[in-house]
PDB file of C-alpha atoms in Angstrom:
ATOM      1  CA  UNK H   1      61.528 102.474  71.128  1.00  0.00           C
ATOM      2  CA  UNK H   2      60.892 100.567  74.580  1.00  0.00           C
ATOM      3  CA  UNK H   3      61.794  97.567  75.461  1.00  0.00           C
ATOM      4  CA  UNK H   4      58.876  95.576  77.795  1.00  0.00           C
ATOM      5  CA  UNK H   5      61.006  94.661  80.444  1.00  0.00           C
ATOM      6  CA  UNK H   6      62.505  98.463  80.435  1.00  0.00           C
ATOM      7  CA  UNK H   7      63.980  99.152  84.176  1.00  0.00           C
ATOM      8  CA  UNK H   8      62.199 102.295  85.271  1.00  0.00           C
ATOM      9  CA  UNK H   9      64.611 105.092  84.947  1.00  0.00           C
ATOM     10  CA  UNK H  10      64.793 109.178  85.248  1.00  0.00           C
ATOM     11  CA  UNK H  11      66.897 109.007  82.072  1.00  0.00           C
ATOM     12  CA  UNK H  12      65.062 107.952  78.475  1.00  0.00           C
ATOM     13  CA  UNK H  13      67.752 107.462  75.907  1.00  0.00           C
ATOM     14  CA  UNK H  14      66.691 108.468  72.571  1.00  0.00           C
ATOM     15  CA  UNK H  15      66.179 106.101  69.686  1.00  0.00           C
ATOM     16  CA  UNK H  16      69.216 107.350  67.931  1.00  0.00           C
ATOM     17  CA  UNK H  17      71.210 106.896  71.097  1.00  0.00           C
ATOM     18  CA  UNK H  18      70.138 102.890  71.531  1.00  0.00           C
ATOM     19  CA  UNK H  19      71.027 102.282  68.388  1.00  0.00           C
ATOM     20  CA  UNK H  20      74.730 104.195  68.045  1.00  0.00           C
ATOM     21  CA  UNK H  21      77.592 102.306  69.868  1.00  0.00           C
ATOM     22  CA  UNK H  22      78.025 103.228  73.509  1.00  0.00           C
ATOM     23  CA  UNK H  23      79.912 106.370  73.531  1.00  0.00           C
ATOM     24  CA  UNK H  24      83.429 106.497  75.969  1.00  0.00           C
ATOM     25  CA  UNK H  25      83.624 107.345  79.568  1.00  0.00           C
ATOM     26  CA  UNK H  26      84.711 111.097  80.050  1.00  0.00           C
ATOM     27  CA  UNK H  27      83.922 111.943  83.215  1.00  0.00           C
ATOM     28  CA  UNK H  28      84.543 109.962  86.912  1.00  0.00           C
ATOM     29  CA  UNK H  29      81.890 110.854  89.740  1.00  0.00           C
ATOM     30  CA  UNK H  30      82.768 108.796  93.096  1.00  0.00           C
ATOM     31  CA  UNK H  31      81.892 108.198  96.255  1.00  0.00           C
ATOM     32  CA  UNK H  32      83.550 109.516  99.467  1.00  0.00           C
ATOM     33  CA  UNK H  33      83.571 107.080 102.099  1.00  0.00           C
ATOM     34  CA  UNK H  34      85.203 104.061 102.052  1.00  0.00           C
ATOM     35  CA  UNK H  35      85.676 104.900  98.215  1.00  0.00           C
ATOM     36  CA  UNK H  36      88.340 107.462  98.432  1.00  0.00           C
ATOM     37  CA  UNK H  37      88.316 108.056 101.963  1.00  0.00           C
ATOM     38  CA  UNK H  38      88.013 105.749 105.146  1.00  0.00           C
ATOM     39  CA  UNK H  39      87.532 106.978 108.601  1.00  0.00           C
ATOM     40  CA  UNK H  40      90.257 105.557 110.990  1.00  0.00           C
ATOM     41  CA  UNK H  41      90.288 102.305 112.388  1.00  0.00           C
ATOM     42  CA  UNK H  42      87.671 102.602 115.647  1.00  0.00           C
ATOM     43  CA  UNK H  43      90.223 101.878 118.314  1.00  0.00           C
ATOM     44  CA  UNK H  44      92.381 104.695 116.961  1.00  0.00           C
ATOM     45  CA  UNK H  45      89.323 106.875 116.997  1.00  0.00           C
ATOM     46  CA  UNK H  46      88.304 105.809 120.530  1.00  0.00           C
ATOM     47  CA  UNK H  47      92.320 106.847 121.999  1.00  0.00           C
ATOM     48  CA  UNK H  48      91.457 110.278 120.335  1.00  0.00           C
ATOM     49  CA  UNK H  49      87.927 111.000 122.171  1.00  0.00           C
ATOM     50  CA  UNK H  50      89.848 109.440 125.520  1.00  0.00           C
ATOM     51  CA  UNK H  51      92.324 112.200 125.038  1.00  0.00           C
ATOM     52  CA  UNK H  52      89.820 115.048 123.726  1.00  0.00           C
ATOM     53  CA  UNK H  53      87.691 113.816 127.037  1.00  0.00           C
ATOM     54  CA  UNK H  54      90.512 113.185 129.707  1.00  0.00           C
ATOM     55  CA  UNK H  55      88.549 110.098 130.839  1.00  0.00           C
ATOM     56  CA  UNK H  56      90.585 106.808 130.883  1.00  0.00           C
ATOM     57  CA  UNK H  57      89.764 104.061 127.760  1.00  0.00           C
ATOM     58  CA  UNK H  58      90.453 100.604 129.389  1.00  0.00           C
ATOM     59  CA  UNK H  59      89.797  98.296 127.510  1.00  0.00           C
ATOM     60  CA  UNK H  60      88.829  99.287 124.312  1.00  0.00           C
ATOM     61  CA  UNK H  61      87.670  95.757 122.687  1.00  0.00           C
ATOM     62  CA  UNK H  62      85.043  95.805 125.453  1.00  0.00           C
ATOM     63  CA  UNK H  63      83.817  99.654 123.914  1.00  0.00           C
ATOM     64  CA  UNK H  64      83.743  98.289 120.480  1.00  0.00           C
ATOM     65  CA  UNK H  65      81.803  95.417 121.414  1.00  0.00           C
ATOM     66  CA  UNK H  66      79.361  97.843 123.356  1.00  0.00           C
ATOM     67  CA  UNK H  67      79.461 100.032 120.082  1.00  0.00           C
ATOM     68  CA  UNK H  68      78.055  96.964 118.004  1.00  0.00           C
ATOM     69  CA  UNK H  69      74.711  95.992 120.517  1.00  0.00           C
ATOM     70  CA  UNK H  70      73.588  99.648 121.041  1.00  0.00           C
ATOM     71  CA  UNK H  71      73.478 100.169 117.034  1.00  0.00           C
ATOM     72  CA  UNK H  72      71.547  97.057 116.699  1.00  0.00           C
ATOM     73  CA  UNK H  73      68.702  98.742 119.221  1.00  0.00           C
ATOM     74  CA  UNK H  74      65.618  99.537 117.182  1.00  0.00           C
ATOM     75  CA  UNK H  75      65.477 102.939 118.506  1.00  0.00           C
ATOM     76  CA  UNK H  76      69.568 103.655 117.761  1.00  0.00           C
ATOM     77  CA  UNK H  77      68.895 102.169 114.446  1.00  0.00           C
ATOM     78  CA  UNK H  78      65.693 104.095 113.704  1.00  0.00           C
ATOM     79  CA  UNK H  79      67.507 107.321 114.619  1.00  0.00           C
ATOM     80  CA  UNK H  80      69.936 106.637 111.893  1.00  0.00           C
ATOM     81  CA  UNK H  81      67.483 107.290 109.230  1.00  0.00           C
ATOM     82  CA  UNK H  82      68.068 110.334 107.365  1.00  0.00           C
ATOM     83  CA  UNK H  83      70.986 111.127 109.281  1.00  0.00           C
ATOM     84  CA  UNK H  84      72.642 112.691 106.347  1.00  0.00           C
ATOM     85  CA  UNK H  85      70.709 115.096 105.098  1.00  0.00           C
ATOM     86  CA  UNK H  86      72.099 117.987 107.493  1.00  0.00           C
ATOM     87  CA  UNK H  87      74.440 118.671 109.727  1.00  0.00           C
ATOM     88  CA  UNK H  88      71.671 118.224 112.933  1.00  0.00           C
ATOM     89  CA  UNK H  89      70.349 115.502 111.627  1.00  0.00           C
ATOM     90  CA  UNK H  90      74.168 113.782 111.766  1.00  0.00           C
ATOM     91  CA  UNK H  91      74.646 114.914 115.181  1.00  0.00           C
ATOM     92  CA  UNK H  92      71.025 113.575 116.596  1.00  0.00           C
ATOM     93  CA  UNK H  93      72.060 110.187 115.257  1.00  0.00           C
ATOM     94  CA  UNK H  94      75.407 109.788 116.890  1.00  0.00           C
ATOM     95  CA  UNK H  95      73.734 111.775 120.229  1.00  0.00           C
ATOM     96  CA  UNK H  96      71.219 108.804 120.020  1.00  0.00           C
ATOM     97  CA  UNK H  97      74.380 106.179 119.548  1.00  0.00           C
ATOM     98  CA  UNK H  98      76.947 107.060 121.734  1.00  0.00           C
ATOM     99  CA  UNK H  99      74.488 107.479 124.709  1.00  0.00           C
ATOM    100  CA  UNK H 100      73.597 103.617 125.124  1.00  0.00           C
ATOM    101  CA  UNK H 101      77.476 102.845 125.280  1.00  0.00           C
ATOM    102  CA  UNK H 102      78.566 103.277 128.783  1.00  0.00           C
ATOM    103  CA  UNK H 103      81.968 104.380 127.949  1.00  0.00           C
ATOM    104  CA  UNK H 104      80.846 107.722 126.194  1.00  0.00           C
ATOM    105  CA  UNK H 105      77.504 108.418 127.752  1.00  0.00           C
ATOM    106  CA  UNK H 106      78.267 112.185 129.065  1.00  0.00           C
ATOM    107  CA  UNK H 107      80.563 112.917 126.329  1.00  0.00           C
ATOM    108  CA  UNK H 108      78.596 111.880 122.717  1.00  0.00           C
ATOM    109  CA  UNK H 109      79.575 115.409 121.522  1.00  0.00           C
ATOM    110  CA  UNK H 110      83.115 114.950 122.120  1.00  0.00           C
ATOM    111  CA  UNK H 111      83.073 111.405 120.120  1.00  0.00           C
ATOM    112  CA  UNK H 112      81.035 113.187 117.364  1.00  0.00           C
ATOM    113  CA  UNK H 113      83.025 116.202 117.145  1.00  0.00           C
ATOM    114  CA  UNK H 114      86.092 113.491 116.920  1.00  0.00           C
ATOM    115  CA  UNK H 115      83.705 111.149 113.781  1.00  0.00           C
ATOM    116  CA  UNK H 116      83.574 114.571 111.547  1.00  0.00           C
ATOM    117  CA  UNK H 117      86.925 115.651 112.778  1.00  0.00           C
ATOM    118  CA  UNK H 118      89.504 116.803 109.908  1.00  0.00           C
ATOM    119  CA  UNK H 119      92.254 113.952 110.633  1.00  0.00           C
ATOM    120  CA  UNK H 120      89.788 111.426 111.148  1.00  0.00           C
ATOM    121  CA  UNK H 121      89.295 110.823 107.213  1.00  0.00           C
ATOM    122  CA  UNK H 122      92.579 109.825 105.260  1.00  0.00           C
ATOM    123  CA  UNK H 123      92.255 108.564 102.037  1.00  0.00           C
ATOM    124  CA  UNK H 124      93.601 105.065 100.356  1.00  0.00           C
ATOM    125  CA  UNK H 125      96.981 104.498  99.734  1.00  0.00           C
ATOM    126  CA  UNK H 126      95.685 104.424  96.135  1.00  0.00           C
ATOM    127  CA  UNK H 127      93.529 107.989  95.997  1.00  0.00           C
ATOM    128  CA  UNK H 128      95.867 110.262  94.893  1.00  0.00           C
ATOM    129  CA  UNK H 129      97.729 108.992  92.106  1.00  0.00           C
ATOM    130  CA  UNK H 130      93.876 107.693  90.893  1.00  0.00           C
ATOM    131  CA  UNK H 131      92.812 111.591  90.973  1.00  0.00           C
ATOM    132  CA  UNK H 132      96.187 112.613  89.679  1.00  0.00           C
ATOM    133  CA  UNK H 133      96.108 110.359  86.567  1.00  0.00           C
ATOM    134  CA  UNK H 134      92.046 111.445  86.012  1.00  0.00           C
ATOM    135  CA  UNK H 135      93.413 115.098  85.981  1.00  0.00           C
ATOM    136  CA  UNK H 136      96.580 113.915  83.782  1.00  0.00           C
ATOM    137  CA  UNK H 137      93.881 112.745  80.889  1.00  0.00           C
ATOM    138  CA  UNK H 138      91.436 115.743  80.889  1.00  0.00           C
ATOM    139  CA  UNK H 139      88.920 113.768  82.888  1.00  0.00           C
ATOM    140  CA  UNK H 140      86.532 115.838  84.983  1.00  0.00           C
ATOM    141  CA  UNK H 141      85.734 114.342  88.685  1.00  0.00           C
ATOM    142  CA  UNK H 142      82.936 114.722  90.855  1.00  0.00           C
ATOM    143  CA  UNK H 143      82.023 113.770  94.426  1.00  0.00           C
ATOM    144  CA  UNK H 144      78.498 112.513  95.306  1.00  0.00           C
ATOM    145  CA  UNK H 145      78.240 111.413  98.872  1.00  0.00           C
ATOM    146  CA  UNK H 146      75.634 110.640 101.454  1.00  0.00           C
ATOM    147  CA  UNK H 147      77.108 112.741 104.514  1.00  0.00           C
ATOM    148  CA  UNK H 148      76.164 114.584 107.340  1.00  0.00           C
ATOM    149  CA  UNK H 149      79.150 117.190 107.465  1.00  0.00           C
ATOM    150  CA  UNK H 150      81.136 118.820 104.227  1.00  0.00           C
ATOM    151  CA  UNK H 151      83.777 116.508 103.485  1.00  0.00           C
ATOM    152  CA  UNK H 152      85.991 118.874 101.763  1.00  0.00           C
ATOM    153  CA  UNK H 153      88.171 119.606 104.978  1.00  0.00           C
ATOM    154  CA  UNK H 154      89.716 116.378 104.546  1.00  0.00           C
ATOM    155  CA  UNK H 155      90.603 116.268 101.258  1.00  0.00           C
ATOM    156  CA  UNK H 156      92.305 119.977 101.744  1.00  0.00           C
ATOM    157  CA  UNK H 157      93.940 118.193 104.631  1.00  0.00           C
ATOM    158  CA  UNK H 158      94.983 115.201 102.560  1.00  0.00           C
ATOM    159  CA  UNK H 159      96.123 117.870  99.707  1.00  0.00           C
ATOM    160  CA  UNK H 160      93.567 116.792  97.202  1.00  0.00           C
ATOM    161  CA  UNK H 161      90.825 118.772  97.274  1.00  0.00           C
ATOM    162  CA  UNK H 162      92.110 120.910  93.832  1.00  0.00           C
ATOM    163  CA  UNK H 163      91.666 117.075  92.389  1.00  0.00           C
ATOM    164  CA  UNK H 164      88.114 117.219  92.561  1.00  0.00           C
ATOM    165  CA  UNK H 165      85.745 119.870  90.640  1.00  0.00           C
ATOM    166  CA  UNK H 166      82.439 120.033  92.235  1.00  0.00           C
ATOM    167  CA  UNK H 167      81.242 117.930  95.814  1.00  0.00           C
ATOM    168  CA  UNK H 168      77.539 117.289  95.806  1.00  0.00           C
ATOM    169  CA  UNK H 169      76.530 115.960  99.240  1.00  0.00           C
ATOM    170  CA  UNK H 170      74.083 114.827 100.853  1.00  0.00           C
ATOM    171  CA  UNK H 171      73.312 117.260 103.606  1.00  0.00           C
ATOM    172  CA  UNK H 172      73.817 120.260 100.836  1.00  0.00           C
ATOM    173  CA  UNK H 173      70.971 118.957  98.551  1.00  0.00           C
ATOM    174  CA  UNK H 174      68.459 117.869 101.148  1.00  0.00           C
ATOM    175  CA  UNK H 175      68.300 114.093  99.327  1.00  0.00           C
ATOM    176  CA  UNK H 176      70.350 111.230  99.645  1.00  0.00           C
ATOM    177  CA  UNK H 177      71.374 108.668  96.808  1.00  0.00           C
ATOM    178  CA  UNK H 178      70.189 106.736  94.938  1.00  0.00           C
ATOM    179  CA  UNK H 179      68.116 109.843  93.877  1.00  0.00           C
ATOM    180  CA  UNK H 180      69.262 110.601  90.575  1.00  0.00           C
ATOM    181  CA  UNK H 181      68.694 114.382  91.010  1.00  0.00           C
ATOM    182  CA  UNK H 182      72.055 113.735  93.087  1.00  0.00           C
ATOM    183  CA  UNK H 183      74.117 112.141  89.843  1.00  0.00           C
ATOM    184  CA  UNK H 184      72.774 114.826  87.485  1.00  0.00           C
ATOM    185  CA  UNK H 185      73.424 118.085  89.867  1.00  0.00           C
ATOM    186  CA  UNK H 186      76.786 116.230  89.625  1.00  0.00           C
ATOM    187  CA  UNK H 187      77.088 116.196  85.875  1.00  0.00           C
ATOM    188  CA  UNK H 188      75.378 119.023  85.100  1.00  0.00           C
ATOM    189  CA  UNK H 189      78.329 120.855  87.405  1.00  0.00           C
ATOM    190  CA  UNK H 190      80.915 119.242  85.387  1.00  0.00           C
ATOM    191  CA  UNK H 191      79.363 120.341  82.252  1.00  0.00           C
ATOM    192  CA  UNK H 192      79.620 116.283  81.778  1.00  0.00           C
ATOM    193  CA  UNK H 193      77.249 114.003  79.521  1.00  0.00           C
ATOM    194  CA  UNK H 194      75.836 111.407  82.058  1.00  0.00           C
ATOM    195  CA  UNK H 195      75.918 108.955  79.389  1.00  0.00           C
ATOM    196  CA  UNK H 196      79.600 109.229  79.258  1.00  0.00           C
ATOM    197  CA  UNK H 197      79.809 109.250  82.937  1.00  0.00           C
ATOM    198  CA  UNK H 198      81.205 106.821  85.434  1.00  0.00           C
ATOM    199  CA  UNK H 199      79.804 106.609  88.936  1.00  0.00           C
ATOM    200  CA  UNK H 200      82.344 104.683  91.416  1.00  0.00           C
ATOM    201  CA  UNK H 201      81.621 103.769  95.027  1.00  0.00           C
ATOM    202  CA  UNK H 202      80.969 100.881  97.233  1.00  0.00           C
ATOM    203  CA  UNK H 203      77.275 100.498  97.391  1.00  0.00           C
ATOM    204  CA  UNK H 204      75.432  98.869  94.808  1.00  0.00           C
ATOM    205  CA  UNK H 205      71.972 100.683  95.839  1.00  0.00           C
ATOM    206  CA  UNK H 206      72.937 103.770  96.588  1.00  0.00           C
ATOM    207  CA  UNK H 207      76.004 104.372  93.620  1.00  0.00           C
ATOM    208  CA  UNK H 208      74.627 101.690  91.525  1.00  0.00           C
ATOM    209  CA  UNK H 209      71.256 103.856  91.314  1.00  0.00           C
ATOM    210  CA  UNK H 210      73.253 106.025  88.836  1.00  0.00           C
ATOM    211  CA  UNK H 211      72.237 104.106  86.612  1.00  0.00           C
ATOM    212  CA  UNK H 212      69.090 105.431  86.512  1.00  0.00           C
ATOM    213  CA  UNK H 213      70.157 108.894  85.767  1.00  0.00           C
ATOM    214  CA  UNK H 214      72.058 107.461  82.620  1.00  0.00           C
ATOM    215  CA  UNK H 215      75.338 106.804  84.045  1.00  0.00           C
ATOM    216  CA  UNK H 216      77.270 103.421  84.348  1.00  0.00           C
ATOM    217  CA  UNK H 217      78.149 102.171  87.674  1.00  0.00           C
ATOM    218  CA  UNK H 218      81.941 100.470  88.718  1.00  0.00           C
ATOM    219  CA  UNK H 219      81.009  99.020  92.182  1.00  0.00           C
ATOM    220  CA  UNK H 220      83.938  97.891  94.455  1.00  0.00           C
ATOM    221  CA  UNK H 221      84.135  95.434  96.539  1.00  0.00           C
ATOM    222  CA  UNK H 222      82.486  95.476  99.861  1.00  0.00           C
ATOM    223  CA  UNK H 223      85.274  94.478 101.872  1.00  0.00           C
ATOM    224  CA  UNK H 224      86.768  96.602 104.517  1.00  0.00           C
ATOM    225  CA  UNK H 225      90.557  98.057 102.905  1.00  0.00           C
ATOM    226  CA  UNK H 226      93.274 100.053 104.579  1.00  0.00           C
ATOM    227  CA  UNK H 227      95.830 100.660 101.660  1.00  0.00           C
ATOM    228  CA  UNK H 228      94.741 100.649  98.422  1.00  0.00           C
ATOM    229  CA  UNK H 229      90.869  99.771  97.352  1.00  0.00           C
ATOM    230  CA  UNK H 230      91.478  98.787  93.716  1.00  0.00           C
ATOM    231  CA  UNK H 231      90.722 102.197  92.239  1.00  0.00           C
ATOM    232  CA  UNK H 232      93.725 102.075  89.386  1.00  0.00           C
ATOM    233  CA  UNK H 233      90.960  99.041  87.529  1.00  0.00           C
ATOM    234  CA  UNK H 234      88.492 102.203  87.144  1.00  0.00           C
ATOM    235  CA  UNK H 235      91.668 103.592  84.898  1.00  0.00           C
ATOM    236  CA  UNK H 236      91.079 101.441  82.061  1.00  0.00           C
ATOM    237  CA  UNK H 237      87.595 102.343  81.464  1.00  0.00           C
ATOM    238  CA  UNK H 238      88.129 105.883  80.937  1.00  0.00           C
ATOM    239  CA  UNK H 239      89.145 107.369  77.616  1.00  0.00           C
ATOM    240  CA  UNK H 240      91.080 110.960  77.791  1.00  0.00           C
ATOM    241  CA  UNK H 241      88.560 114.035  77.348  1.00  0.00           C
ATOM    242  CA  UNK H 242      88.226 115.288  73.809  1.00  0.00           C
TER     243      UNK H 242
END
């Protein structure tokens, strides 16, 4: 059966499966950034490049400000396309960045070497005892992430990385999300039905394009969080494996 006003979709349920109820969530894939992980806070960041760099900060409001016009140039923002889908491409774009601020022209590798840096990611307050209570039920987690650099350093830092069974990123595939091919490598590694999968992130393109590989989507809220980002509501919609 089809439906006329059918979304387009890389995923065709069978007839069978739109007419039997929808089957339980099994298996969590989330996002990285600023889903379980947030870089931290700029200022913070800036002290560490000032002390990587020996050169003095000042005043660190007037960096940040700087930091804000030069990503709004056409060519900085142009040079952020794709940056994600390799580790040279991620470097290019911050090159292209950090030269138009004053304060870091003459030292963008320093300030990029501090953005992928292992201590620069920590995750919410909220991360671990979400992974931890996934594990507790038998559920099966993922990571799909649009990043330039392998992420797992910082969740072996953090002491979660044996949380997580398989990390499909961006710059490891050669395609960023939404592709589905990105949701399904994800399953597929799992050994997890994508129909009783959960995508989780923070970007209703990019993670909410799962549902065209024949996941659900829980989308969080947009707003910036330091402690916890609401992760323990993604809880009730998961039913224990098996």
């Amino acid at each position: 059966m089809r439906a006329l006003f059918d979304l387009p979709a890389a995923y065709r349920p069978s007839d069978d499966d739109r007419a039997a109820p929808v089957p339980p969530v099994e298996a969590v894939l989330c996002d990285f950034s600023n889903t379980l992980f947030r870089m931290i806070g700029t200022e913070e960041w800036l002290r560490r490049v000032a002390a990587d760099t020996g050169r003095e900060l000042g005043d660190p409001g007037a960096v940040l400000a700087a930091l804000d016009v030069a990503a709004a140039e056409p060519e900085v923002a142009a040079a952020q396309v794709g940056r994600d889908l390799d580790a040279d491409a991620h470097r290019r774009a911050m090159r292209a960045w950090f030269s138009r601020v004053p304060y870091l022209a003459g030292i963008e590798d320093a300030a990029q070497a501090r953005v992928v840096a292992e201590d620069s990611w920590v995750p919410y307050g909220d991360t671990g005892s979400f992974l931890a209570a996934l594990a507790e039920r038998g559920v099966p987690v993922g990571v799909v992430s649009d990043i330039g650099w392998d992420i797992r350093s910082h969740a072996r830092t953090a002491g979660l990385d044996g949380l997580v069974g398989t990390w499909v990123l961006s710059c490891e595939e050669g395609t960023e999300k939404p592709d589905p091919a990105l949701f399904r490598t994800a399953c597929e590694r799992l050994g997890a039905d994508p129909r009783r999968t959960l995508m989780v992130g923070d970007n209703p393109v990019r993670d909410g394009g799962a549902v065209t590989a024949g996941l659900r989507a829980f989308v969080l809220a947009g707003e910036q969080r330091e402690r916890e980002r609401g992760l323990r509501d993604v809880l009730a919609l998961v039913s224990p494996r098996g």
